[in-house]
Amino acid sequence: MDLLQQFASDNYSGICPEAWSAMEAANNGSASSYGDDPWTKRAADAFRNLFETDCEVFFVFNGTAANSLALASLCQSYHGVICSSGAHVETDECGAPEFFSNGSKLFVAESQDGKLSPAAIQEIATKRQDIHYPKPLVATITQATETGLVYTPEELSAVAEKCEAHNLRLHMDGARFANACVRLGCSPAEISWKSGIDVLCFGGTKNGMAVGEAILFFDRKLAEDFDYRCKQAGQLASKMRFLAAPWIGLIESGTWLRNAVHGNACARYFADQITTIPGIQIASAVESNAVFVTASDRSLDLLRQHGWKFYTFIGGAARFMFSWDSKRERIDELCRDLRSCVMETCSL
Ligand SMILES: *Cc1c(COP(=O)(O)O)cnc(C)c1O
C-alpha cells in the first residue's frame, strides 16, 4: 500500500536508504549482545569523531527516554529542571522526566517564541533559596526548538553563562539537532560542548532512522552508572547492533546532514510558495524543517476534508514538518489545496 505523503510530522517519514543498508549490513551472523559488539563501538566512535571529543555515548529507543534518563542522571529527586513552556519535556513526554528522576520538578518558564532565555533562567534560579522549594540544578533547551527556531551560538553562550553563574548543568534536547547545524552552518561541536552543553540527546528517528536516539555526555563524570539507568528503564537493547548500525550509515557518510539539508530546504520552499496566499500568515520564522501556518478555522477544516493531516496543538498554528523524503510534487499539491481552501472560505 502506497499512502500519500503527509507533512504532519517529520516522524511520518520512512527509513532512509543509508540507515536501512547499514542495518542490513549488521544482519550478518551472530554478535555479542547488549552493546558489546563491533557496530556499537563503531557508532559511538563515529559520534566521537563527529563531535571532535571523547564523549560517552549511549543509544536508546526514543526521545522521551533519552531526555528523561539524561535529566534524571543530572538530578536528585529534590532538584529542579528549568525549561521553556514549549519544551517537549514539559508538553509531550507524559511526565516521564519527573517519573524517571523520581520526582524532580520541572520549572516552566513562560515563553512566547519557545526559547528559554537567560533572563528566565536567572529569575527561576534565584526565586527561592529556602529548604521548602526544590533546588534548581539543571536547565534544558531544545535545538531546534519545538516551534522551528534555532539558538545561535551567541544565544547558546548566553544561556550557558547564566547556567554557570547559577551552578546549573545544561541539557540539550536535540531531536532536530541536525536541522539546527544546517541552519547555522555550525559544526556539531560548536553548538554543543563548545557552547557549554553538558549532555545532548541527538535525534535519529526524525532524521531518517526507524528508531533511535543517542545520548552524548560531554562531561564523562555525569555518565556514571548511566548504563544501569538505561537497563532499569527498559532502554538497553539486547540486539544493540541493530540500534547502533543505522547511526554508522547516517554519520560516516554525512547523510545525517544531507537529510536535514533536504528537510530544511523543503520547509523554505513550502513557506515561499504560500506567502502569496491572502489571509494566511507564517506564525514562526522558518529556520529549520517546520512551517507554522495561521489560517481561519474554516479553511483548515476544509484542508482536512481534502485529506491533509496536520496538528494545531503545537505553537498555536497549523504545523507542517518536512523530512529527508519530502517530495516536491506533494508539497506543490499541499500549496495548491491550501490556496484553494483559503480562497473558497474567504469568498463565502
Ligand atoms: C520528537 C521529539 C522528541 C522525541 O520524541 P519521542 O516520540 O519520544 O521519540 C523529543 N523532543 C522533541 C523536541 C521532539 O520533537
mmCIF file of C-alpha atoms and ligand atoms in Angstrom:
data_model
loop_
_atom_site.group_PDB
_atom_site.id
_atom_site.type_symbol
_atom_site.label_atom_id
_atom_site.label_comp_id
_atom_site.label_asym_id
_atom_site.label_seq_id
_atom_site.Cartn_x
_atom_site.Cartn_y
_atom_site.Cartn_z
ATOM 1 C CA MET A 1 0.000 0.000 0.000
ATOM 2 C CA ASP A 2 1.417 3.355 -1.022
ATOM 3 C CA LEU A 3 -0.018 6.008 1.265
ATOM 4 C CA LEU A 4 0.004 9.610 0.090
ATOM 5 C CA GLN A 5 2.763 11.599 1.722
ATOM 6 C CA GLN A 6 1.726 13.828 4.630
ATOM 7 C CA PHE A 7 3.611 16.561 6.460
ATOM 8 C CA ALA A 8 2.035 16.349 9.900
ATOM 9 C CA SER A 9 5.342 15.318 11.448
ATOM 10 C CA ASP A 10 8.869 14.502 10.425
ATOM 11 C CA ASN A 11 8.324 11.115 12.035
ATOM 12 C CA TYR A 12 5.842 10.240 9.288
ATOM 13 C CA SER A 13 8.868 9.648 7.066
ATOM 14 C CA GLY A 14 10.312 6.258 6.264
ATOM 15 C CA ILE A 15 13.797 4.910 6.876
ATOM 16 C CA CYS A 16 16.445 6.487 4.667
ATOM 17 C CA PRO A 17 18.420 4.117 2.420
ATOM 18 C CA GLU A 18 21.729 4.682 4.251
ATOM 19 C CA ALA A 19 20.233 3.744 7.641
ATOM 20 C CA TRP A 20 18.471 0.777 6.096
ATOM 21 C CA SER A 21 21.529 -0.631 4.356
ATOM 22 C CA ALA A 22 23.686 -0.171 7.466
ATOM 23 C CA MET A 23 21.129 -2.180 9.424
ATOM 24 C CA GLU A 24 21.148 -4.824 6.713
ATOM 25 C CA ALA A 25 24.947 -4.996 6.766
ATOM 26 C CA ALA A 26 24.809 -5.645 10.519
ATOM 27 C CA ASN A 27 22.446 -8.549 9.933
ATOM 28 C CA ASN A 28 25.295 -10.907 9.336
ATOM 29 C CA GLY A 29 25.738 -13.855 11.645
ATOM 30 C CA SER A 30 25.836 -13.573 15.400
ATOM 31 C CA ALA A 31 27.314 -10.881 17.603
ATOM 32 C CA SER A 32 27.615 -10.205 21.314
ATOM 33 C CA SER A 33 24.522 -8.644 22.854
ATOM 34 C CA TYR A 34 23.759 -5.552 24.969
ATOM 35 C CA GLY A 35 26.205 -3.301 23.142
ATOM 36 C CA ASP A 36 29.307 -5.420 23.396
ATOM 37 C CA ASP A 37 29.598 -5.660 19.603
ATOM 38 C CA PRO A 38 31.708 -4.008 16.881
ATOM 39 C CA TRP A 39 28.807 -1.957 15.430
ATOM 40 C CA THR A 40 28.025 -0.287 18.747
ATOM 41 C CA LYS A 41 31.667 0.586 19.233
ATOM 42 C CA ARG A 42 31.948 1.917 15.687
ATOM 43 C CA ALA A 43 28.762 4.016 16.026
ATOM 44 C CA ALA A 44 29.974 5.522 19.321
ATOM 45 C CA ASP A 45 33.341 6.290 17.698
ATOM 46 C CA ALA A 46 31.533 7.910 14.768
ATOM 47 C CA PHE A 47 29.889 10.283 17.255
ATOM 48 C CA ARG A 48 33.214 10.998 18.957
ATOM 49 C CA ASN A 49 34.750 11.860 15.577
ATOM 50 C CA LEU A 50 31.786 13.952 14.537
ATOM 51 C CA PHE A 51 31.819 15.910 17.796
ATOM 52 C CA GLU A 52 35.624 16.067 17.945
ATOM 53 C CA THR A 53 35.683 14.984 21.569
ATOM 54 C CA ASP A 54 35.953 11.871 23.689
ATOM 55 C CA CYS A 55 32.366 11.874 24.945
ATOM 56 C CA GLU A 56 30.385 8.987 26.435
ATOM 57 C CA VAL A 57 27.721 7.732 24.033
ATOM 58 C CA PHE A 58 24.561 5.711 24.726
ATOM 59 C CA PHE A 59 21.860 4.503 22.368
ATOM 60 C CA VAL A 60 18.205 4.327 23.381
ATOM 61 C CA PHE A 61 14.956 3.735 21.541
ATOM 62 C CA ASN A 62 13.286 7.132 21.616
ATOM 63 C CA GLY A 63 13.487 10.772 22.552
ATOM 64 C CA THR A 64 11.287 10.661 25.615
ATOM 65 C CA ALA A 65 13.593 8.083 27.177
ATOM 66 C CA ALA A 66 16.714 9.927 26.066
ATOM 67 C CA ASN A 67 15.583 13.225 27.582
ATOM 68 C CA SER A 68 14.123 11.730 30.739
ATOM 69 C CA LEU A 69 17.045 9.487 31.548
ATOM 70 C CA ALA A 70 19.573 12.189 30.737
ATOM 71 C CA LEU A 71 17.788 14.664 33.011
ATOM 72 C CA ALA A 72 17.432 12.045 35.732
ATOM 73 C CA SER A 73 21.171 11.429 35.617
ATOM 74 C CA LEU A 74 21.802 15.131 36.267
ATOM 75 C CA CYS A 75 19.413 15.448 39.211
ATOM 76 C CA GLN A 76 18.426 14.079 42.550
ATOM 77 C CA SER A 77 14.701 13.828 43.235
ATOM 78 C CA TYR A 78 14.769 17.067 45.272
ATOM 79 C CA HIS A 79 16.281 19.053 42.403
ATOM 80 C CA GLY A 80 14.530 21.044 39.690
ATOM 81 C CA VAL A 81 14.899 21.371 35.923
ATOM 82 C CA ILE A 82 14.309 24.738 34.244
ATOM 83 C CA CYS A 83 12.629 24.509 30.845
ATOM 84 C CA SER A 84 10.563 26.610 28.455
ATOM 85 C CA SER A 85 6.771 26.304 28.397
ATOM 86 C CA GLY A 86 7.073 24.972 24.851
ATOM 87 C CA ALA A 87 9.594 22.263 25.734
ATOM 88 C CA HIS A 88 8.845 18.716 24.644
ATOM 89 C CA VAL A 89 9.878 17.526 28.139
ATOM 90 C CA GLU A 90 7.036 19.625 29.541
ATOM 91 C CA THR A 91 4.340 19.256 26.890
ATOM 92 C CA ASP A 92 4.870 15.885 25.217
ATOM 93 C CA GLU A 93 6.527 13.350 27.499
ATOM 94 C CA CYS A 94 3.654 12.395 29.770
ATOM 95 C CA GLY A 95 5.598 13.284 32.911
ATOM 96 C CA ALA A 96 8.472 10.931 32.068
ATOM 97 C CA PRO A 97 11.200 13.384 33.170
ATOM 98 C CA GLU A 98 9.574 13.645 36.605
ATOM 99 C CA PHE A 99 8.927 9.896 36.706
ATOM 100 C CA PHE A 100 12.441 8.752 35.813
ATOM 101 C CA SER A 101 14.023 11.304 38.146
ATOM 102 C CA ASN A 102 11.769 10.135 40.981
ATOM 103 C CA GLY A 103 10.103 13.499 41.214
ATOM 104 C CA SER A 104 12.496 16.254 40.139
ATOM 105 C CA LYS A 105 10.319 19.264 39.468
ATOM 106 C CA LEU A 106 10.124 20.936 36.077
ATOM 107 C CA PHE A 107 10.279 24.712 36.492
ATOM 108 C CA VAL A 108 8.418 26.036 33.475
ATOM 109 C CA ALA A 109 9.315 29.467 32.122
ATOM 110 C CA GLU A 110 6.537 31.029 30.053
ATOM 111 C CA SER A 111 7.965 31.708 26.635
ATOM 112 C CA GLN A 112 6.402 33.420 23.627
ATOM 113 C CA ASP A 113 8.768 32.067 20.994
ATOM 114 C CA GLY A 114 9.520 28.760 22.726
ATOM 115 C CA LYS A 115 13.091 29.607 23.651
ATOM 116 C CA LEU A 116 14.417 29.607 27.191
ATOM 117 C CA SER A 117 16.012 32.998 27.813
ATOM 118 C CA PRO A 118 18.934 33.772 30.130
ATOM 119 C CA ALA A 119 16.630 36.174 31.997
ATOM 120 C CA ALA A 120 14.096 33.410 32.639
ATOM 121 C CA ILE A 121 16.847 31.099 33.862
ATOM 122 C CA GLN A 122 18.058 33.777 36.243
ATOM 123 C CA GLU A 123 14.574 34.502 37.534
ATOM 124 C CA ILE A 124 13.827 30.873 38.318
ATOM 125 C CA ALA A 125 17.292 30.091 39.640
ATOM 126 C CA THR A 126 17.116 32.951 42.135
ATOM 127 C CA LYS A 127 13.435 32.807 43.016
ATOM 128 C CA ARG A 128 13.781 30.805 46.205
ATOM 129 C CA GLN A 129 16.744 29.618 48.211
ATOM 130 C CA ASP A 130 14.964 28.036 51.144
ATOM 131 C CA ILE A 131 14.682 24.405 52.116
ATOM 132 C CA HIS A 132 10.980 24.225 51.224
ATOM 133 C CA TYR A 133 11.439 24.553 47.486
ATOM 134 C CA PRO A 134 13.219 22.158 45.090
ATOM 135 C CA LYS A 135 16.724 23.299 44.257
ATOM 136 C CA PRO A 136 17.218 24.223 40.573
ATOM 137 C CA LEU A 137 20.129 22.195 39.238
ATOM 138 C CA VAL A 138 19.575 21.800 35.505
ATOM 139 C CA ALA A 139 18.365 23.841 32.563
ATOM 140 C CA THR A 140 17.186 22.199 29.354
ATOM 141 C CA ILE A 141 16.861 23.775 25.918
ATOM 142 C CA THR A 142 15.673 22.359 22.603
ATOM 143 C CA GLN A 143 17.731 22.826 19.430
ATOM 144 C CA ALA A 144 15.981 23.364 17.012
ATOM 145 C CA THR A 145 13.014 24.407 19.160
ATOM 146 C CA GLU A 146 9.559 22.867 19.050
ATOM 147 C CA THR A 147 8.457 25.904 17.016
ATOM 148 C CA GLY A 148 11.236 25.531 14.475
ATOM 149 C CA LEU A 149 13.622 28.223 15.723
ATOM 150 C CA VAL A 150 17.327 27.810 16.365
ATOM 151 C CA TYR A 151 19.508 29.181 19.143
ATOM 152 C CA THR A 152 22.508 30.951 17.610
ATOM 153 C CA PRO A 153 25.955 30.228 19.091
ATOM 154 C CA GLU A 154 25.749 33.629 20.822
ATOM 155 C CA GLU A 155 22.384 32.763 22.350
ATOM 156 C CA LEU A 156 23.719 29.403 23.464
ATOM 157 C CA SER A 157 26.707 31.026 25.113
ATOM 158 C CA ALA A 158 24.461 33.493 26.921
ATOM 159 C CA VAL A 159 22.329 30.610 28.219
ATOM 160 C CA ALA A 160 25.418 28.649 29.231
ATOM 161 C CA GLU A 161 26.895 31.659 31.043
ATOM 162 C CA LYS A 162 23.730 32.048 33.076
ATOM 163 C CA CYS A 163 23.806 28.368 33.899
ATOM 164 C CA GLU A 164 27.380 28.584 35.021
ATOM 165 C CA ALA A 165 26.631 31.635 37.150
ATOM 166 C CA HIS A 166 23.932 29.696 38.973
ATOM 167 C CA ASN A 167 25.660 26.303 39.048
ATOM 168 C CA LEU A 168 23.202 24.714 36.669
ATOM 169 C CA ARG A 169 24.012 21.897 34.313
ATOM 170 C CA LEU A 170 22.838 22.334 30.752
ATOM 171 C CA HIS A 171 20.971 19.679 28.783
ATOM 172 C CA MET A 172 20.005 19.943 25.133
ATOM 173 C CA ASP A 173 17.071 18.144 23.520
ATOM 174 C CA GLY A 174 18.467 17.699 20.017
ATOM 175 C CA ALA A 175 15.606 15.787 18.422
ATOM 176 C CA ARG A 176 16.290 18.102 15.438
ATOM 177 C CA PHE A 177 19.920 18.951 16.196
ATOM 178 C CA ALA A 178 20.912 18.166 12.597
ATOM 179 C CA ASN A 179 18.440 20.742 11.277
ATOM 180 C CA ALA A 180 19.982 23.353 13.566
ATOM 181 C CA CYS A 181 23.511 22.523 12.356
ATOM 182 C CA VAL A 182 22.335 23.041 8.782
ATOM 183 C CA ARG A 183 20.619 26.321 9.517
ATOM 184 C CA LEU A 184 23.570 27.755 11.436
ATOM 185 C CA GLY A 185 26.315 26.287 9.263
ATOM 186 C CA CYS A 186 27.995 25.269 12.507
ATOM 187 C CA SER A 187 29.837 22.086 13.390
ATOM 188 C CA PRO A 188 28.167 19.820 15.960
ATOM 189 C CA ALA A 189 30.943 20.642 18.440
ATOM 190 C CA GLU A 190 30.418 24.389 18.095
ATOM 191 C CA ILE A 191 26.768 24.292 19.131
ATOM 192 C CA SER A 192 27.120 21.637 21.804
ATOM 193 C CA TRP A 193 30.072 21.224 24.167
ATOM 194 C CA LYS A 194 31.925 24.275 22.865
ATOM 195 C CA SER A 195 28.795 26.265 23.747
ATOM 196 C CA GLY A 196 28.571 24.826 27.255
ATOM 197 C CA ILE A 197 26.193 21.901 26.736
ATOM 198 C CA ASP A 198 26.853 19.078 29.231
ATOM 199 C CA VAL A 199 24.543 16.450 27.766
ATOM 200 C CA LEU A 200 22.978 16.243 24.314
ATOM 201 C CA CYS A 201 20.172 13.984 23.138
ATOM 202 C CA PHE A 202 20.779 13.606 19.400
ATOM 203 C CA GLY A 203 17.725 12.649 17.379
ATOM 204 C CA GLY A 204 17.896 9.820 14.892
ATOM 205 C CA THR A 205 14.270 8.934 14.300
ATOM 206 C CA LYS A 206 13.159 12.202 12.706
ATOM 207 C CA ASN A 207 16.428 12.376 10.790
ATOM 208 C CA GLY A 208 15.808 9.137 8.918
ATOM 209 C CA MET A 209 16.199 6.112 11.178
ATOM 210 C CA ALA A 210 13.453 3.661 12.073
ATOM 211 C CA VAL A 211 14.106 4.154 15.754
ATOM 212 C CA GLY A 212 16.797 5.509 17.989
ATOM 213 C CA GLU A 213 18.301 8.472 19.769
ATOM 214 C CA ALA A 214 21.843 8.913 21.021
ATOM 215 C CA ILE A 215 22.771 10.452 24.357
ATOM 216 C CA LEU A 216 26.141 12.189 24.463
ATOM 217 C CA PHE A 217 27.762 13.076 27.779
ATOM 218 C CA PHE A 218 30.495 15.640 27.177
ATOM 219 C CA ASP A 219 31.362 15.561 30.864
ATOM 220 C CA ARG A 220 32.063 11.872 31.332
ATOM 221 C CA LYS A 221 31.616 12.042 35.105
ATOM 222 C CA LEU A 222 27.930 12.756 34.581
ATOM 223 C CA ALA A 223 27.551 9.411 32.784
ATOM 224 C CA GLU A 224 28.437 7.364 35.842
ATOM 225 C CA ASP A 225 26.141 4.336 36.112
ATOM 226 C CA PHE A 226 24.074 5.605 33.177
ATOM 227 C CA ASP A 227 24.167 2.093 31.701
ATOM 228 C CA TYR A 228 22.317 0.804 34.760
ATOM 229 C CA ARG A 229 19.751 3.582 34.421
ATOM 230 C CA CYS A 230 19.107 2.617 30.787
ATOM 231 C CA LYS A 231 18.765 -1.041 31.654
ATOM 232 C CA GLN A 232 16.365 -0.396 34.523
ATOM 233 C CA ALA A 233 14.225 1.822 32.300
ATOM 234 C CA GLY A 234 13.929 -0.898 29.666
ATOM 235 C CA GLN A 235 16.098 1.062 27.256
ATOM 236 C CA LEU A 236 19.041 -1.302 26.900
ATOM 237 C CA ALA A 237 18.603 -3.088 23.569
ATOM 238 C CA SER A 238 19.689 -6.693 23.743
ATOM 239 C CA LYS A 239 20.383 -6.846 19.993
ATOM 240 C CA MET A 240 22.074 -3.459 20.288
ATOM 241 C CA ARG A 241 23.880 -3.775 16.969
ATOM 242 C CA PHE A 242 20.601 -3.051 15.154
ATOM 243 C CA LEU A 243 20.041 0.148 17.139
ATOM 244 C CA ALA A 244 23.660 1.205 16.625
ATOM 245 C CA ALA A 245 24.301 0.245 12.995
ATOM 246 C CA PRO A 246 21.930 2.789 11.389
ATOM 247 C CA TRP A 247 23.928 5.538 13.084
ATOM 248 C CA ILE A 248 27.013 4.316 11.242
ATOM 249 C CA GLY A 249 25.074 4.655 7.994
ATOM 250 C CA LEU A 250 23.924 8.166 8.866
ATOM 251 C CA ILE A 251 27.076 9.602 10.339
ATOM 252 C CA GLU A 252 30.053 8.141 8.498
ATOM 253 C CA SER A 253 28.567 9.121 5.126
ATOM 254 C CA GLY A 254 27.370 12.587 6.155
ATOM 255 C CA THR A 255 23.779 11.530 5.476
ATOM 256 C CA TRP A 256 22.592 12.950 8.822
ATOM 257 C CA LEU A 257 23.434 16.417 7.482
ATOM 258 C CA ARG A 258 22.142 15.872 3.944
ATOM 259 C CA ASN A 259 18.817 14.625 5.308
ATOM 260 C CA ALA A 260 18.471 17.795 7.362
ATOM 261 C CA VAL A 261 19.501 19.968 4.395
ATOM 262 C CA HIS A 262 16.614 18.460 2.454
ATOM 263 C CA GLY A 263 14.081 18.878 5.272
ATOM 264 C CA ASN A 264 15.056 22.499 5.829
ATOM 265 C CA ALA A 265 15.034 23.270 2.092
ATOM 266 C CA CYS A 266 11.540 21.781 1.739
ATOM 267 C CA ALA A 267 10.265 23.936 4.619
ATOM 268 C CA ARG A 268 11.763 27.011 2.948
ATOM 269 C CA TYR A 269 10.216 26.029 -0.387
ATOM 270 C CA PHE A 270 6.774 25.488 1.152
ATOM 271 C CA ALA A 271 6.935 28.799 3.028
ATOM 272 C CA ASP A 272 7.967 30.661 -0.124
ATOM 273 C CA GLN A 273 5.130 29.119 -2.148
ATOM 274 C CA ILE A 274 2.413 30.078 0.321
ATOM 275 C CA THR A 275 3.421 33.681 1.049
ATOM 276 C CA THR A 276 1.258 34.886 -1.839
ATOM 277 C CA ILE A 277 -1.902 33.323 -0.404
ATOM 278 C CA PRO A 278 -4.011 36.134 1.067
ATOM 279 C CA GLY A 279 -5.328 35.762 4.612
ATOM 280 C CA ILE A 280 -2.735 33.370 5.951
ATOM 281 C CA GLN A 281 0.349 34.049 7.996
ATOM 282 C CA ILE A 282 3.519 32.220 8.815
ATOM 283 C CA ALA A 283 3.405 32.186 12.589
ATOM 284 C CA SER A 284 7.020 31.417 13.433
ATOM 285 C CA ALA A 285 10.197 32.210 11.485
ATOM 286 C CA VAL A 286 11.206 29.332 9.214
ATOM 287 C CA GLU A 287 14.645 28.375 10.499
ATOM 288 C CA SER A 288 14.579 24.587 10.311
ATOM 289 C CA ASN A 289 12.223 21.964 8.882
ATOM 290 C CA ALA A 290 8.964 23.327 10.309
ATOM 291 C CA VAL A 291 6.411 25.777 8.940
ATOM 292 C CA PHE A 292 3.605 27.064 11.174
ATOM 293 C CA VAL A 293 0.645 28.500 9.299
ATOM 294 C CA THR A 294 -2.083 30.683 10.776
ATOM 295 C CA ALA A 295 -5.298 30.481 8.773
ATOM 296 C CA SER A 296 -9.008 30.593 9.541
ATOM 297 C CA ASP A 297 -10.512 27.545 11.250
ATOM 298 C CA ARG A 298 -12.856 27.092 8.319
ATOM 299 C CA SER A 299 -10.057 26.933 5.781
ATOM 300 C CA LEU A 300 -8.102 24.475 7.932
ATOM 301 C CA ASP A 301 -11.202 22.303 8.357
ATOM 302 C CA LEU A 302 -11.590 22.292 4.600
ATOM 303 C CA LEU A 303 -7.929 21.376 4.160
ATOM 304 C CA ARG A 304 -8.515 18.390 6.439
ATOM 305 C CA GLN A 305 -11.518 17.418 4.345
ATOM 306 C CA HIS A 306 -9.182 17.359 1.369
ATOM 307 C CA GLY A 307 -7.309 14.609 3.182
ATOM 308 C CA TRP A 308 -4.420 16.577 4.652
ATOM 309 C CA LYS A 309 -3.131 15.772 8.118
ATOM 310 C CA PHE A 310 -1.538 18.329 10.399
ATOM 311 C CA TYR A 311 -1.510 19.304 14.060
ATOM 312 C CA THR A 312 -2.640 22.598 15.523
ATOM 313 C CA PHE A 313 -1.912 21.966 19.212
ATOM 314 C CA ILE A 314 1.774 22.857 18.893
ATOM 315 C CA GLY A 315 2.740 26.509 18.505
ATOM 316 C CA GLY A 316 -0.892 27.618 18.163
ATOM 317 C CA ALA A 317 -0.990 27.212 14.371
ATOM 318 C CA ALA A 318 -1.151 24.501 11.696
ATOM 319 C CA ARG A 319 2.230 22.794 11.678
ATOM 320 C CA PHE A 320 3.858 21.260 8.619
ATOM 321 C CA MET A 321 7.110 19.330 9.037
ATOM 322 C CA PHE A 322 9.490 18.203 6.324
ATOM 323 C CA SER A 323 11.924 15.345 6.351
ATOM 324 C CA TRP A 324 14.563 13.567 4.268
ATOM 325 C CA ASP A 325 11.935 12.033 1.980
ATOM 326 C CA SER A 326 9.623 15.015 1.440
ATOM 327 C CA LYS A 327 8.619 15.206 -2.210
ATOM 328 C CA ARG A 328 8.453 18.471 -4.129
ATOM 329 C CA GLU A 329 5.336 17.420 -6.106
ATOM 330 C CA ARG A 330 3.485 16.574 -2.924
ATOM 331 C CA ILE A 331 4.425 19.938 -1.388
ATOM 332 C CA ASP A 332 3.075 21.570 -4.543
ATOM 333 C CA GLU A 333 -0.201 19.694 -4.044
ATOM 334 C CA LEU A 334 -0.387 20.920 -0.463
ATOM 335 C CA CYS A 335 0.229 24.512 -1.602
ATOM 336 C CA ARG A 336 -2.471 24.205 -4.244
ATOM 337 C CA ASP A 337 -5.014 22.760 -1.795
ATOM 338 C CA LEU A 338 -4.158 25.275 0.923
ATOM 339 C CA ARG A 339 -4.638 28.103 -1.581
ATOM 340 C CA SER A 340 -7.974 26.790 -2.822
ATOM 341 C CA CYS A 341 -9.281 26.119 0.706
ATOM 342 C CA VAL A 342 -8.373 29.632 1.825
ATOM 343 C CA MET A 343 -9.906 31.204 -1.299
ATOM 344 C CA GLU A 344 -13.066 29.168 -1.012
ATOM 345 C CA THR A 345 -13.637 30.094 2.632
ATOM 346 C CA CYS A 346 -12.768 33.781 2.003
ATOM 347 C CA SER A 347 -15.437 34.147 -0.608
ATOM 348 C CA LEU A 348 -18.192 32.511 1.425
HETATM 349 C C1 LIG B 1 10.008 14.125 18.541
HETATM 350 C C2 LIG B 1 10.667 14.847 19.656
HETATM 351 C C3 LIG B 1 11.277 14.140 20.698
HETATM 352 C C4 LIG B 1 11.267 12.634 20.786
HETATM 353 O O1 LIG B 1 10.023 12.109 20.987
HETATM 354 P P1 LIG B 1 9.732 10.532 21.038
HETATM 355 O O2 LIG B 1 8.388 10.428 20.435
HETATM 356 O O3 LIG B 1 9.757 10.148 22.461
HETATM 357 O O4 LIG B 1 10.794 9.838 20.261
HETATM 358 C C5 LIG B 1 11.935 14.876 21.669
HETATM 359 N N1 LIG B 1 11.997 16.215 21.621
HETATM 360 C C6 LIG B 1 11.412 16.922 20.629
HETATM 361 C C7 LIG B 1 11.553 18.408 20.606
HETATM 362 C C8 LIG B 1 10.728 16.253 19.621
HETATM 363 O O5 LIG B 1 10.147 16.964 18.649
#
